[in-house]
mmCIF file of C-alpha atoms and ligand atoms in Angstrom:
data_model
loop_
_atom_site.group_PDB
_atom_site.id
_atom_site.type_symbol
_atom_site.label_atom_id
_atom_site.label_comp_id
_atom_site.label_asym_id
_atom_site.label_seq_id
_atom_site.Cartn_x
_atom_site.Cartn_y
_atom_site.Cartn_z
ATOM 1 C CA MET H 1 -151.931 -30.423 -14.263
ATOM 2 C CA THR H 2 -151.591 -27.085 -15.932
ATOM 3 C CA ARG H 3 -150.734 -24.082 -14.090
ATOM 4 C CA LYS H 4 -152.414 -20.893 -13.998
ATOM 5 C CA ALA H 5 -151.374 -17.416 -13.599
ATOM 6 C CA LEU H 6 -153.595 -13.957 -13.435
ATOM 7 C CA ILE H 7 -151.586 -10.878 -14.268
ATOM 8 C CA THR H 8 -153.123 -7.226 -13.357
ATOM 9 C CA GLY H 9 -151.232 -4.270 -15.368
ATOM 10 C CA ILE H 10 -150.542 -6.986 -18.431
ATOM 11 C CA THR H 11 -150.207 -4.169 -20.637
ATOM 12 C CA GLY H 12 -148.095 -2.235 -18.963
ATOM 13 C CA GLN H 13 -143.925 -2.956 -19.026
ATOM 14 C CA ASP H 14 -143.480 -6.046 -16.573
ATOM 15 C CA GLY H 15 -146.874 -6.823 -16.882
ATOM 16 C CA ALA H 16 -145.654 -7.738 -21.151
ATOM 17 C CA PHE H 17 -142.271 -9.276 -20.124
ATOM 18 C CA LEU H 18 -143.598 -11.441 -16.818
ATOM 19 C CA ALA H 19 -146.278 -12.994 -19.875
ATOM 20 C CA GLU H 20 -143.797 -13.931 -21.787
ATOM 21 C CA PHE H 21 -141.847 -15.656 -19.247
ATOM 22 C CA LEU H 22 -144.863 -17.637 -17.444
ATOM 23 C CA LEU H 23 -145.562 -18.740 -20.689
ATOM 24 C CA GLY H 24 -142.629 -20.287 -21.720
ATOM 25 C CA LYS H 25 -143.168 -21.937 -18.485
ATOM 26 C CA GLY H 26 -146.423 -24.084 -19.601
ATOM 27 C CA TYR H 27 -148.565 -21.744 -17.595
ATOM 28 C CA GLU H 28 -152.333 -20.312 -18.760
ATOM 29 C CA VAL H 29 -151.775 -17.237 -18.839
ATOM 30 C CA HIS H 30 -154.142 -14.653 -17.760
ATOM 31 C CA GLY H 31 -154.183 -10.899 -17.503
ATOM 32 C CA MET H 32 -156.982 -8.114 -16.385
ATOM 33 C CA VAL H 33 -157.186 -5.081 -18.137
ATOM 34 C CA ARG H 34 -159.254 -2.153 -17.918
ATOM 35 C CA ARG H 35 -162.233 -1.126 -20.304
ATOM 36 C CA ALA H 36 -160.726 2.646 -22.819
ATOM 37 C CA SER H 37 -162.472 3.717 -25.305
ATOM 38 C CA THR H 38 -159.452 2.439 -27.116
ATOM 39 C CA GLU H 39 -157.145 -0.929 -26.725
ATOM 40 C CA SER H 40 -153.842 -0.314 -25.688
ATOM 41 C CA PHE H 41 -151.986 -3.781 -26.465
ATOM 42 C CA GLU H 42 -149.422 -2.756 -27.826
ATOM 43 C CA ARG H 43 -146.573 -4.402 -25.843
ATOM 44 C CA ILE H 44 -148.790 -8.022 -25.785
ATOM 45 C CA ALA H 45 -149.104 -7.845 -29.402
ATOM 46 C CA SER H 46 -146.924 -10.847 -30.421
ATOM 47 C CA LEU H 47 -148.205 -12.533 -27.299
ATOM 48 C CA ARG H 48 -151.876 -11.970 -27.882
ATOM 49 C CA ASP H 49 -153.795 -15.550 -29.203
ATOM 50 C CA ARG H 50 -151.530 -17.145 -26.059
ATOM 51 C CA LEU H 51 -153.705 -15.134 -23.589
ATOM 52 C CA ILE H 52 -156.582 -14.921 -21.566
ATOM 53 C CA LEU H 53 -157.968 -11.347 -21.413
ATOM 54 C CA HIS H 54 -160.429 -10.243 -19.535
ATOM 55 C CA GLN H 55 -162.085 -6.758 -18.015
ATOM 56 C CA ALA H 56 -162.019 -5.411 -14.523
ATOM 57 C CA ASP H 57 -160.511 -2.523 -12.600
ATOM 58 C CA LEU H 58 -158.290 -2.111 -9.302
ATOM 59 C CA LEU H 59 -161.080 0.390 -8.246
ATOM 60 C CA ASP H 60 -164.116 -1.771 -8.679
ATOM 61 C CA GLN H 61 -164.043 -4.719 -5.983
ATOM 62 C CA LEU H 62 -166.971 -7.019 -7.211
ATOM 63 C CA SER H 63 -165.183 -7.026 -10.976
ATOM 64 C CA ILE H 64 -162.171 -8.992 -8.707
ATOM 65 C CA ILE H 65 -164.015 -10.852 -7.007
ATOM 66 C CA THR H 66 -165.827 -11.765 -10.290
ATOM 67 C CA LEU H 67 -162.773 -12.265 -12.765
ATOM 68 C CA ILE H 68 -161.103 -14.300 -9.698
ATOM 69 C CA SER H 69 -163.877 -16.305 -9.150
ATOM 70 C CA GLN H 70 -163.944 -17.345 -12.501
ATOM 71 C CA VAL H 71 -160.321 -18.085 -13.768
ATOM 72 C CA ARG H 72 -159.441 -19.901 -10.267
ATOM 73 C CA PRO H 73 -155.626 -19.227 -11.082
ATOM 74 C CA HIS H 74 -153.156 -20.409 -8.244
ATOM 75 C CA GLU H 75 -150.617 -17.132 -8.570
ATOM 76 C CA VAL H 76 -151.951 -13.854 -8.498
ATOM 77 C CA TYR H 77 -149.694 -11.205 -9.909
ATOM 78 C CA ASN H 78 -150.800 -7.978 -9.180
ATOM 79 C CA LEU H 79 -148.641 -5.539 -11.138
ATOM 80 C CA ALA H 80 -151.395 -2.924 -11.629
ATOM 81 C CA ALA H 81 -151.080 0.631 -10.600
ATOM 82 C CA GLN H 82 -150.956 4.160 -11.604
ATOM 83 C CA SER H 83 -146.957 3.879 -11.413
ATOM 84 C CA PHE H 84 -145.500 7.263 -12.710
ATOM 85 C CA VAL H 85 -144.109 8.990 -9.597
ATOM 86 C CA PRO H 86 -144.952 13.095 -10.839
ATOM 87 C CA THR H 87 -148.625 12.027 -11.130
ATOM 88 C CA SER H 88 -148.969 11.275 -8.320
ATOM 89 C CA TRP H 89 -148.735 15.034 -6.651
ATOM 90 C CA LEU H 90 -151.542 15.779 -9.583
ATOM 91 C CA GLN H 91 -154.155 13.174 -8.841
ATOM 92 C CA PRO H 92 -152.914 11.675 -5.578
ATOM 93 C CA LEU H 93 -155.911 10.940 -4.344
ATOM 94 C CA LEU H 94 -156.521 8.618 -8.057
ATOM 95 C CA THR H 95 -152.966 7.342 -6.836
ATOM 96 C CA GLY H 96 -154.119 6.478 -3.110
ATOM 97 C CA GLU H 97 -157.177 4.126 -4.921
ATOM 98 C CA PHE H 98 -154.837 2.607 -7.665
ATOM 99 C CA THR H 99 -151.925 1.686 -5.778
ATOM 100 C CA ALA H 100 -152.944 1.184 -2.046
ATOM 101 C CA LEU H 101 -156.290 0.879 -1.583
ATOM 102 C CA GLY H 102 -156.699 -1.561 -4.867
ATOM 103 C CA VAL H 103 -153.197 -3.752 -3.619
ATOM 104 C CA THR H 104 -156.339 -4.453 -0.145
ATOM 105 C CA ARG H 105 -159.052 -5.256 -2.869
ATOM 106 C CA MET H 106 -157.069 -7.702 -4.894
ATOM 107 C CA LEU H 107 -156.561 -9.480 -1.726
ATOM 108 C CA GLU H 108 -159.924 -9.347 -0.128
ATOM 109 C CA ALA H 109 -160.722 -11.544 -3.352
ATOM 110 C CA VAL H 110 -157.911 -13.324 -3.071
ATOM 111 C CA ARG H 111 -159.424 -14.191 0.720
ATOM 112 C CA LEU H 112 -162.846 -14.324 -0.101
ATOM 113 C CA VAL H 113 -162.417 -16.505 -3.213
ATOM 114 C CA ASP H 114 -159.408 -19.078 -2.352
ATOM 115 C CA ARG H 115 -156.586 -18.915 0.559
ATOM 116 C CA ASP H 116 -154.257 -21.015 -1.006
ATOM 117 C CA ILE H 117 -154.132 -18.426 -4.329
ATOM 118 C CA ARG H 118 -149.788 -17.300 -4.524
ATOM 119 C CA PHE H 119 -150.186 -13.579 -4.551
ATOM 120 C CA TYR H 120 -147.037 -10.823 -5.532
ATOM 121 C CA GLN H 121 -147.322 -7.218 -4.704
ATOM 122 C CA ALA H 122 -144.816 -5.427 -6.569
ATOM 123 C CA SER H 123 -143.670 -3.373 -4.404
ATOM 124 C CA SER H 124 -141.293 -0.341 -4.613
ATOM 125 C CA SER H 125 -137.367 0.802 -3.775
ATOM 126 C CA GLU H 126 -139.729 4.224 -3.930
ATOM 127 C CA MET H 127 -140.375 3.397 -0.280
ATOM 128 C CA PHE H 128 -137.091 4.123 1.218
ATOM 129 C CA GLY H 129 -136.930 7.523 -0.262
ATOM 130 C CA LYS H 130 -135.345 9.732 2.195
ATOM 131 C CA VAL H 131 -132.741 6.533 2.343
ATOM 132 C CA ARG H 132 -131.735 5.813 6.321
ATOM 133 C CA GLN H 133 -129.189 3.342 5.216
ATOM 134 C CA GLU H 134 -126.902 2.425 1.881
ATOM 135 C CA PRO H 135 -127.107 -0.130 -0.066
ATOM 136 C CA GLN H 136 -131.144 -0.760 1.200
ATOM 137 C CA ASN H 137 -132.348 -4.067 2.460
ATOM 138 C CA GLU H 138 -135.432 -5.835 2.994
ATOM 139 C CA GLN H 139 -134.728 -4.606 7.163
ATOM 140 C CA THR H 140 -133.930 -0.524 5.629
ATOM 141 C CA SER H 141 -136.896 1.276 7.583
ATOM 142 C CA PHE H 142 -138.899 3.936 4.472
ATOM 143 C CA TRP H 143 -139.551 7.172 4.304
ATOM 144 C CA PRO H 144 -141.203 7.913 0.893
ATOM 145 C CA ARG H 145 -141.335 10.956 -0.510
ATOM 146 C CA SER H 146 -144.521 11.350 -3.252
ATOM 147 C CA PRO H 147 -147.947 10.123 -2.701
ATOM 148 C CA TYR H 148 -146.661 7.192 -5.095
ATOM 149 C CA GLY H 149 -144.230 6.437 -2.444
ATOM 150 C CA VAL H 150 -147.134 6.233 0.306
ATOM 151 C CA ALA H 151 -148.703 4.656 -1.260
ATOM 152 C CA LYS H 152 -146.628 1.921 -2.082
ATOM 153 C CA VAL H 153 -146.056 1.776 1.604
ATOM 154 C CA TYR H 154 -148.819 1.255 2.134
ATOM 155 C CA GLY H 155 -149.579 -1.936 -0.288
ATOM 156 C CA HIS H 156 -146.156 -3.809 1.353
ATOM 157 C CA TRP H 157 -147.645 -3.416 4.775
ATOM 158 C CA ILE H 158 -151.209 -4.865 3.633
ATOM 159 C CA THR H 159 -149.489 -7.810 1.627
ATOM 160 C CA VAL H 160 -147.678 -8.783 4.724
ATOM 161 C CA ASN H 161 -150.045 -7.840 6.540
ATOM 162 C CA TYR H 162 -152.739 -10.510 5.032
ATOM 163 C CA ARG H 163 -150.171 -13.267 5.173
ATOM 164 C CA GLU H 164 -149.835 -12.007 8.749
ATOM 165 C CA SER H 165 -153.474 -12.511 9.094
ATOM 166 C CA TYR H 166 -154.986 -15.067 7.135
ATOM 167 C CA ASN H 167 -152.358 -16.918 6.474
ATOM 168 C CA VAL H 168 -152.009 -16.276 2.412
ATOM 169 C CA PHE H 169 -149.028 -17.031 0.976
ATOM 170 C CA ALA H 170 -148.011 -13.141 -0.383
ATOM 171 C CA CYS H 171 -144.838 -11.916 -1.071
ATOM 172 C CA SER H 172 -144.198 -7.755 -1.528
ATOM 173 C CA GLY H 173 -141.042 -7.423 -4.505
ATOM 174 C CA ILE H 174 -138.865 -4.851 -3.347
ATOM 175 C CA LEU H 175 -137.715 -3.788 -6.894
ATOM 176 C CA PHE H 176 -135.162 -1.168 -7.953
ATOM 177 C CA ASN H 177 -135.813 0.912 -10.585
ATOM 178 C CA HIS H 178 -135.846 -1.763 -14.057
ATOM 179 C CA GLU H 179 -136.016 -0.668 -17.463
ATOM 180 C CA SER H 180 -135.986 -1.919 -21.731
ATOM 181 C CA PRO H 181 -137.199 -1.022 -24.909
ATOM 182 C CA LEU H 182 -140.977 -1.225 -23.565
ATOM 183 C CA ARG H 183 -140.458 1.411 -20.780
ATOM 184 C CA GLY H 184 -143.505 4.559 -20.722
ATOM 185 C CA LYS H 185 -141.279 6.954 -22.425
ATOM 186 C CA GLU H 186 -142.222 9.516 -19.626
ATOM 187 C CA PHE H 187 -140.095 7.838 -17.838
ATOM 188 C CA VAL H 188 -136.130 9.158 -17.375
ATOM 189 C CA THR H 189 -134.460 6.247 -19.409
ATOM 190 C CA ARG H 190 -137.624 5.846 -21.802
ATOM 191 C CA LYS H 191 -137.430 9.709 -22.282
ATOM 192 C CA ILE H 192 -133.784 9.743 -23.322
ATOM 193 C CA THR H 193 -133.010 6.707 -25.831
ATOM 194 C CA ASP H 194 -136.295 7.543 -27.436
ATOM 195 C CA ALA H 195 -134.844 11.000 -27.822
ATOM 196 C CA VAL H 196 -131.654 10.312 -28.873
ATOM 197 C CA ALA H 197 -133.064 7.871 -31.795
ATOM 198 C CA ARG H 198 -134.588 10.797 -32.825
ATOM 199 C CA ILE H 199 -132.027 13.651 -32.710
ATOM 200 C CA LYS H 200 -129.143 10.809 -34.099
ATOM 201 C CA LEU H 201 -132.397 10.726 -37.025
ATOM 202 C CA GLY H 202 -133.009 13.931 -37.358
ATOM 203 C CA VAL H 203 -136.527 14.797 -35.970
ATOM 204 C CA GLN H 204 -135.912 16.242 -32.711
ATOM 205 C CA ASP H 205 -133.108 18.629 -31.830
ATOM 206 C CA LYS H 206 -133.283 18.911 -28.024
ATOM 207 C CA LEU H 207 -133.729 17.060 -24.896
ATOM 208 C CA VAL H 208 -135.509 18.972 -21.557
ATOM 209 C CA LEU H 209 -134.389 16.739 -19.045
ATOM 210 C CA GLY H 210 -134.859 17.491 -14.742
ATOM 211 C CA ASN H 211 -132.699 16.630 -12.000
ATOM 212 C CA LEU H 212 -129.286 15.016 -13.460
ATOM 213 C CA GLU H 213 -127.388 14.234 -10.626
ATOM 214 C CA ALA H 214 -130.223 11.949 -9.118
ATOM 215 C CA MET H 215 -128.866 8.191 -8.519
ATOM 216 C CA ARG H 216 -130.655 5.054 -9.477
ATOM 217 C CA ASP H 217 -130.385 1.499 -9.211
ATOM 218 C CA TRP H 218 -130.862 0.181 -12.465
ATOM 219 C CA GLY H 219 -131.840 -3.337 -13.858
ATOM 220 C CA PHE H 220 -133.142 -4.816 -16.855
ATOM 221 C CA ALA H 221 -136.866 -5.570 -16.836
ATOM 222 C CA GLY H 222 -137.089 -9.265 -18.323
ATOM 223 C CA ASP H 223 -134.210 -10.149 -15.298
ATOM 224 C CA TYR H 224 -137.031 -8.714 -12.584
ATOM 225 C CA VAL H 225 -139.448 -10.504 -13.857
ATOM 226 C CA LYS H 226 -137.973 -13.711 -13.048
ATOM 227 C CA ALA H 227 -137.224 -12.777 -9.604
ATOM 228 C CA MET H 228 -141.019 -12.230 -8.966
ATOM 229 C CA TRP H 229 -141.443 -15.968 -9.916
ATOM 230 C CA LEU H 230 -139.282 -17.499 -8.238
ATOM 231 C CA MET H 231 -140.848 -15.728 -4.866
ATOM 232 C CA LEU H 232 -143.959 -17.718 -5.443
ATOM 233 C CA GLN H 233 -142.211 -20.819 -6.427
ATOM 234 C CA GLN H 234 -140.706 -21.039 -2.381
ATOM 235 C CA ASP H 235 -141.890 -22.854 0.509
ATOM 236 C CA GLU H 236 -142.544 -19.934 1.915
ATOM 237 C CA PRO H 237 -143.830 -16.342 1.911
ATOM 238 C CA ASP H 238 -141.589 -13.972 2.593
ATOM 239 C CA ASP H 239 -140.177 -9.904 0.816
ATOM 240 C CA TYR H 240 -137.421 -9.809 -0.998
ATOM 241 C CA VAL H 241 -134.716 -6.396 -2.172
ATOM 242 C CA ILE H 242 -134.482 -7.154 -6.202
ATOM 243 C CA ALA H 243 -131.668 -4.880 -7.943
ATOM 244 C CA THR H 244 -128.369 -4.485 -8.738
ATOM 245 C CA GLY H 245 -126.326 -3.080 -6.158
ATOM 246 C CA GLU H 246 -124.676 -0.841 -8.240
ATOM 247 C CA LYS H 247 -126.506 2.981 -9.076
ATOM 248 C CA HIS H 248 -125.873 5.747 -11.696
ATOM 249 C CA SER H 249 -126.844 9.162 -12.458
ATOM 250 C CA VAL H 250 -129.471 9.924 -14.974
ATOM 251 C CA ARG H 251 -126.289 12.312 -15.980
ATOM 252 C CA GLU H 252 -124.614 8.870 -16.848
ATOM 253 C CA TRP H 253 -127.031 7.454 -18.551
ATOM 254 C CA VAL H 254 -127.332 10.440 -20.438
ATOM 255 C CA GLU H 255 -123.091 10.752 -21.407
ATOM 256 C CA LEU H 256 -124.096 6.574 -22.700
ATOM 257 C CA ALA H 257 -126.335 6.849 -24.417
ATOM 258 C CA PHE H 258 -126.032 10.016 -26.995
ATOM 259 C CA GLY H 259 -121.795 8.454 -26.925
ATOM 260 C CA HIS H 260 -123.041 5.222 -27.999
ATOM 261 C CA VAL H 261 -124.549 7.190 -30.916
ATOM 262 C CA ASP H 262 -121.668 9.532 -31.887
ATOM 263 C CA LEU H 263 -122.913 12.405 -31.070
ATOM 264 C CA ASP H 264 -121.966 14.734 -27.566
ATOM 265 C CA TRP H 265 -125.232 15.297 -25.087
ATOM 266 C CA ARG H 266 -123.854 18.826 -24.224
ATOM 267 C CA GLU H 267 -124.687 20.109 -27.588
ATOM 268 C CA HIS H 268 -128.237 18.727 -27.377
ATOM 269 C CA VAL H 269 -129.428 18.489 -23.822
ATOM 270 C CA GLN H 270 -130.477 20.815 -21.402
ATOM 271 C CA SER H 271 -132.565 21.202 -17.783
ATOM 272 C CA ASP H 272 -135.303 22.997 -16.752
ATOM 273 C CA PRO H 273 -136.298 23.497 -13.310
ATOM 274 C CA LYS H 274 -139.969 22.812 -13.922
ATOM 275 C CA LEU H 275 -139.256 19.187 -14.078
ATOM 276 C CA LEU H 276 -137.989 19.103 -10.764
ATOM 277 C CA ARG H 277 -140.043 17.426 -7.957
ATOM 278 C CA PRO H 278 -141.882 18.951 -4.946
ATOM 279 C CA ALA H 279 -139.590 16.170 -2.695
ATOM 280 C CA GLU H 280 -136.755 14.493 -4.520
ATOM 281 C CA ILE H 281 -134.907 11.515 -4.141
ATOM 282 C CA ASN H 282 -131.341 11.926 -4.706
ATOM 283 C CA THR H 283 -130.122 8.179 -4.603
ATOM 284 C CA LEU H 284 -130.994 4.521 -3.705
ATOM 285 C CA ARG H 285 -129.255 0.954 -4.406
ATOM 286 C CA GLY H 286 -130.025 -1.827 -3.569
ATOM 287 C CA ASP H 287 -128.614 -5.061 -1.639
ATOM 288 C CA ALA H 288 -130.526 -8.018 -3.030
ATOM 289 C CA THR H 289 -127.704 -10.226 -0.712
ATOM 290 C CA LYS H 290 -131.187 -12.393 0.050
ATOM 291 C CA ALA H 291 -132.758 -12.471 -3.201
ATOM 292 C CA ARG H 292 -129.592 -13.955 -4.150
ATOM 293 C CA THR H 293 -128.995 -16.334 -1.690
ATOM 294 C CA ILE H 294 -132.485 -17.638 -1.168
ATOM 295 C CA LEU H 295 -133.902 -17.416 -4.572
ATOM 296 C CA GLN H 296 -131.107 -18.290 -6.177
ATOM 297 C CA TRP H 297 -130.942 -14.676 -8.118
ATOM 298 C CA GLN H 298 -129.164 -12.690 -10.160
ATOM 299 C CA PRO H 299 -129.246 -9.391 -12.692
ATOM 300 C CA GLU H 300 -127.592 -10.406 -16.597
ATOM 301 C CA VAL H 301 -127.698 -7.324 -17.942
ATOM 302 C CA ALA H 302 -125.305 -4.654 -16.920
ATOM 303 C CA PHE H 303 -125.711 -1.189 -17.065
ATOM 304 C CA PRO H 304 -123.774 -0.377 -19.916
ATOM 305 C CA GLU H 305 -124.995 -3.085 -21.842
ATOM 306 C CA LEU H 306 -129.195 -1.534 -21.272
ATOM 307 C CA VAL H 307 -128.053 1.017 -22.013
ATOM 308 C CA ARG H 308 -127.269 -0.002 -25.700
ATOM 309 C CA MET H 309 -130.506 -2.170 -26.023
ATOM 310 C CA MET H 310 -132.503 0.413 -25.144
ATOM 311 C CA VAL H 311 -130.708 2.970 -27.476
ATOM 312 C CA ASP H 312 -130.715 0.447 -30.202
ATOM 313 C CA ALA H 313 -134.486 -0.384 -29.850
ATOM 314 C CA ASP H 314 -135.637 2.997 -29.669
ATOM 315 C CA LEU H 315 -133.420 3.940 -33.676
ATOM 316 C CA GLN H 316 -134.690 0.724 -35.067
ATOM 317 C CA ARG H 317 -138.206 2.059 -34.353
ATOM 318 C CA VAL H 318 -137.793 5.223 -35.137
ATOM 319 C CA ARG H 319 -136.545 4.304 -38.225
ATOM 320 C CA ARG H 320 -139.764 1.946 -39.100
ATOM 321 C CA GLU H 321 -141.872 4.776 -38.040
ATOM 322 C CA LEU H 322 -139.898 7.538 -40.568
ATOM 323 C CA ALA H 323 -139.516 4.837 -43.330
ATOM 324 C CA ASP H 324 -143.547 3.960 -42.886
ATOM 325 C CA ARG H 325 -144.375 8.210 -42.863
ATOM 326 C CA ASP H 326 -142.306 8.665 -46.128
ATOM 327 C CA ARG H 327 -143.891 5.348 -47.768
HETATM 328 P P1 NAP M 401 -146.096 0.445 -15.703
HETATM 329 O O1 NAP M 401 -145.921 0.130 -17.762
HETATM 330 O O2 NAP M 401 -147.069 1.772 -16.305
HETATM 331 O O3 NAP M 401 -147.393 -0.626 -16.171
HETATM 332 C C1 NAP M 401 -148.724 -0.267 -15.039
HETATM 333 C C2 NAP M 401 -150.061 -1.315 -15.815
HETATM 334 O O4 NAP M 401 -151.360 -1.212 -14.964
HETATM 335 C C3 NAP M 401 -150.868 -1.128 -16.826
HETATM 336 O O5 NAP M 401 -151.091 -2.568 -17.057
HETATM 337 C C4 NAP M 401 -151.876 0.077 -16.600
HETATM 338 O O6 NAP M 401 -153.425 -0.821 -17.346
HETATM 339 C C5 NAP M 401 -152.522 -0.509 -15.225
HETATM 340 N N1 NAP M 401 -154.057 -0.280 -14.676
HETATM 341 C C6 NAP M 401 -153.072 1.195 -13.740
HETATM 342 N N2 NAP M 401 -154.233 0.830 -13.037
HETATM 343 C C7 NAP M 401 -155.128 0.162 -13.393
HETATM 344 C C8 NAP M 401 -156.754 0.103 -13.063
HETATM 345 N N3 NAP M 401 -156.712 1.364 -12.089
HETATM 346 N N4 NAP M 401 -157.508 -1.268 -13.610
HETATM 347 C C9 NAP M 401 -156.212 -2.291 -14.154
HETATM 348 N N5 NAP M 401 -155.256 -1.566 -14.242
HETATM 349 C C10 NAP M 401 -154.598 -0.420 -14.394
HETATM 350 O O7 NAP M 401 -145.408 0.329 -14.747
HETATM 351 P P2 NAP M 401 -144.175 -1.108 -15.100
HETATM 352 O O8 NAP M 401 -143.297 -0.788 -15.182
HETATM 353 O O9 NAP M 401 -144.945 -2.153 -15.393
HETATM 354 O O10 NAP M 401 -144.290 -1.273 -13.269
HETATM 355 C C11 NAP M 401 -145.234 -2.637 -12.686
HETATM 356 C C12 NAP M 401 -145.282 -2.868 -11.789
HETATM 357 O O11 NAP M 401 -144.294 -2.885 -10.928
HETATM 358 C C13 NAP M 401 -146.103 -0.755 -11.144
HETATM 359 O O12 NAP M 401 -147.233 -1.172 -9.992
HETATM 360 C C14 NAP M 401 -144.910 0.000 -10.883
HETATM 361 O O13 NAP M 401 -145.866 0.399 -9.314
HETATM 362 C C15 NAP M 401 -144.290 -1.085 -9.965
HETATM 363 N N6 NAP M 401 -143.011 -1.004 -10.047
HETATM 364 C C16 NAP M 401 -142.628 -0.273 -11.308
HETATM 365 C C17 NAP M 401 -141.110 -0.551 -11.039
HETATM 366 C C18 NAP M 401 -139.930 0.208 -12.357
HETATM 367 O O14 NAP M 401 -139.035 0.340 -12.203
HETATM 368 N N7 NAP M 401 -141.268 0.132 -13.311
HETATM 369 C C19 NAP M 401 -140.565 0.037 -10.057
HETATM 370 C C20 NAP M 401 -140.858 -0.580 -8.406
HETATM 371 C C21 NAP M 401 -142.262 -0.818 -8.565
HETATM 372 P P3 NAP M 401 -153.604 0.542 -18.530
HETATM 373 O O15 NAP M 401 -152.289 -0.024 -19.561
HETATM 374 O O16 NAP M 401 -154.410 0.741 -18.994
HETATM 375 O O17 NAP M 401 -152.340 1.856 -17.756
HETATM 376 O O1 G4F M 402 -137.676 7.515 -14.738
HETATM 377 P P1 G4F M 402 -138.794 8.293 -13.445
HETATM 378 O O2 G4F M 402 -139.360 8.561 -13.557
HETATM 379 O O3 G4F M 402 -138.565 6.954 -12.971
HETATM 380 P P2 G4F M 402 -138.956 6.959 -10.796
HETATM 381 O O4 G4F M 402 -138.983 8.621 -10.084
HETATM 382 O O5 G4F M 402 -137.628 6.862 -10.145
HETATM 383 O O6 G4F M 402 -139.738 5.932 -10.683
HETATM 384 C C1 G4F M 402 -139.809 4.571 -11.335
HETATM 385 O O7 G4F M 402 -138.870 3.928 -10.550
HETATM 386 C C2 G4F M 402 -139.796 3.803 -9.187
HETATM 387 C C3 G4F M 402 -138.780 2.274 -8.590
HETATM 388 O O8 G4F M 402 -137.813 2.925 -7.555
HETATM 389 C C4 G4F M 402 -140.923 3.055 -9.527
HETATM 390 F F1 G4F M 402 -141.828 2.368 -8.762
HETATM 391 C C5 G4F M 402 -141.857 3.958 -10.379
HETATM 392 O O9 G4F M 402 -143.935 2.603 -10.845
HETATM 393 C C6 G4F M 402 -140.931 3.825 -11.395
HETATM 394 O O10 G4F M 402 -141.105 3.160 -12.505
HETATM 395 O O11 G4F M 402 -136.870 9.024 -13.222
HETATM 396 C C7 G4F M 402 -136.009 8.821 -12.511
HETATM 397 C C8 G4F M 402 -135.588 9.803 -11.722
HETATM 398 C C9 G4F M 402 -135.462 11.155 -10.979
HETATM 399 O O12 G4F M 402 -134.410 11.058 -9.359
HETATM 400 C C10 G4F M 402 -136.029 11.839 -11.703
HETATM 401 O O13 G4F M 402 -136.180 12.862 -11.010
HETATM 402 O O14 G4F M 402 -135.141 10.842 -13.103
HETATM 403 C C11 G4F M 402 -135.206 12.268 -12.526
HETATM 404 N N1 G4F M 402 -135.151 13.054 -14.034
HETATM 405 C C12 G4F M 402 -134.522 13.890 -14.315
HETATM 406 N N2 G4F M 402 -135.152 14.250 -15.367
HETATM 407 C C13 G4F M 402 -136.142 12.605 -14.894
HETATM 408 C C14 G4F M 402 -136.085 13.463 -15.411
HETATM 409 N N3 G4F M 402 -137.883 11.817 -14.606
HETATM 410 C C15 G4F M 402 -137.758 11.718 -15.602
HETATM 411 N N4 G4F M 402 -139.870 11.502 -15.477
HETATM 412 N N5 G4F M 402 -138.278 12.609 -16.559
HETATM 413 C C16 G4F M 402 -137.160 13.628 -16.793
HETATM 414 O O15 G4F M 402 -137.231 14.344 -17.579
#
């Protein structure tokens, strides 16, 4: 029997990679999309005719129940969220509605419609915040440092709670930062690689960043969606940290990205205190031993390769845009 998966957040970075991965495994892939006056399906454009998309919203309980009743998926991947940390200070309530209560709405729908559905929750290393130990693993306590991080802690624990209360096969994947050419341009990695491409091609001069000393454990999104799927294929539901185990600073990203196209970053990068956060997470580094051992998962793309991949993709895209403009 063909397995059916439902992905919320299918139009986002991870949604696009996961949809492609599941189609490759022979799944019938359904995606939940929210209504907008203009569709933003660029990331899934090449998959569009192989996907079944449905309108529903994390804010609307009935729309989610109806969707799950109609699709009757075997697996649900809850990737939808307000995922940009700075916005969570500007819109803390909306972030809580989407990123925290949205998880309960998804779990309630699963509980009401079919408790055999396997459920994946997109949890985050942002939950570790002001880190209590290094590296962070599944036992490390949380100290979130943004409304986004606080909302994700709620989403994590409500997932654990539905597993323990209702025996739902619910897993929380605690994923560290993962990037790709599909990353939103407001996140620091893509902001850097987009700027590097534009500066190299002469259509931008400066790149203004915030905290260059922040350190993150950055992996490749294509590797991380495989871990999501592996979690739902186990005999027992559980929670897993997914990370590379290496940390690098924003400054290192900048150096490597500019260096890849033979530019000196010092001539182009400025730091603006306005881009500093009310509360920063200075450092994150994950310990994915559990995932390596039980899921047999490991990251394939190393840090320098990830930087080069993203710079090259942005160079290609900006070149194309310039050629189209001049045509
Ligand atoms: P993303 O690119 O920002 O995608 C977010 C998705 O959520 C988009 O498809 C968006 O739809 C959808 N969405 C937002 N609000 C919604 C609502 N009210 N109803 C329905 N859909 C809604 O995020 P991502 O990087 O792919 O991350 C996927 C998930 O993993 C998120 O939950 C994120 O918080 C979490 N996470 C990400 C990372 C990372 O490093 N990427 C690390 C840990 C955890 P629109 O296209 O309509 O905006
Ligand atoms: O790229 P970022 O905005 O990602 P952040 O805040 O770590 O969050 C991402 O990863 C989380 C996993 O830990 C996800 F849960 C979350 O959804 C999201 O995908 O910022 C990374 C670091 C921060 O320390 C920030 O202060 O880069 C620093 N930074 C320095 N200059 C900047 C900038 N960040 C952004 N976005 N823009 C800058 O100009």
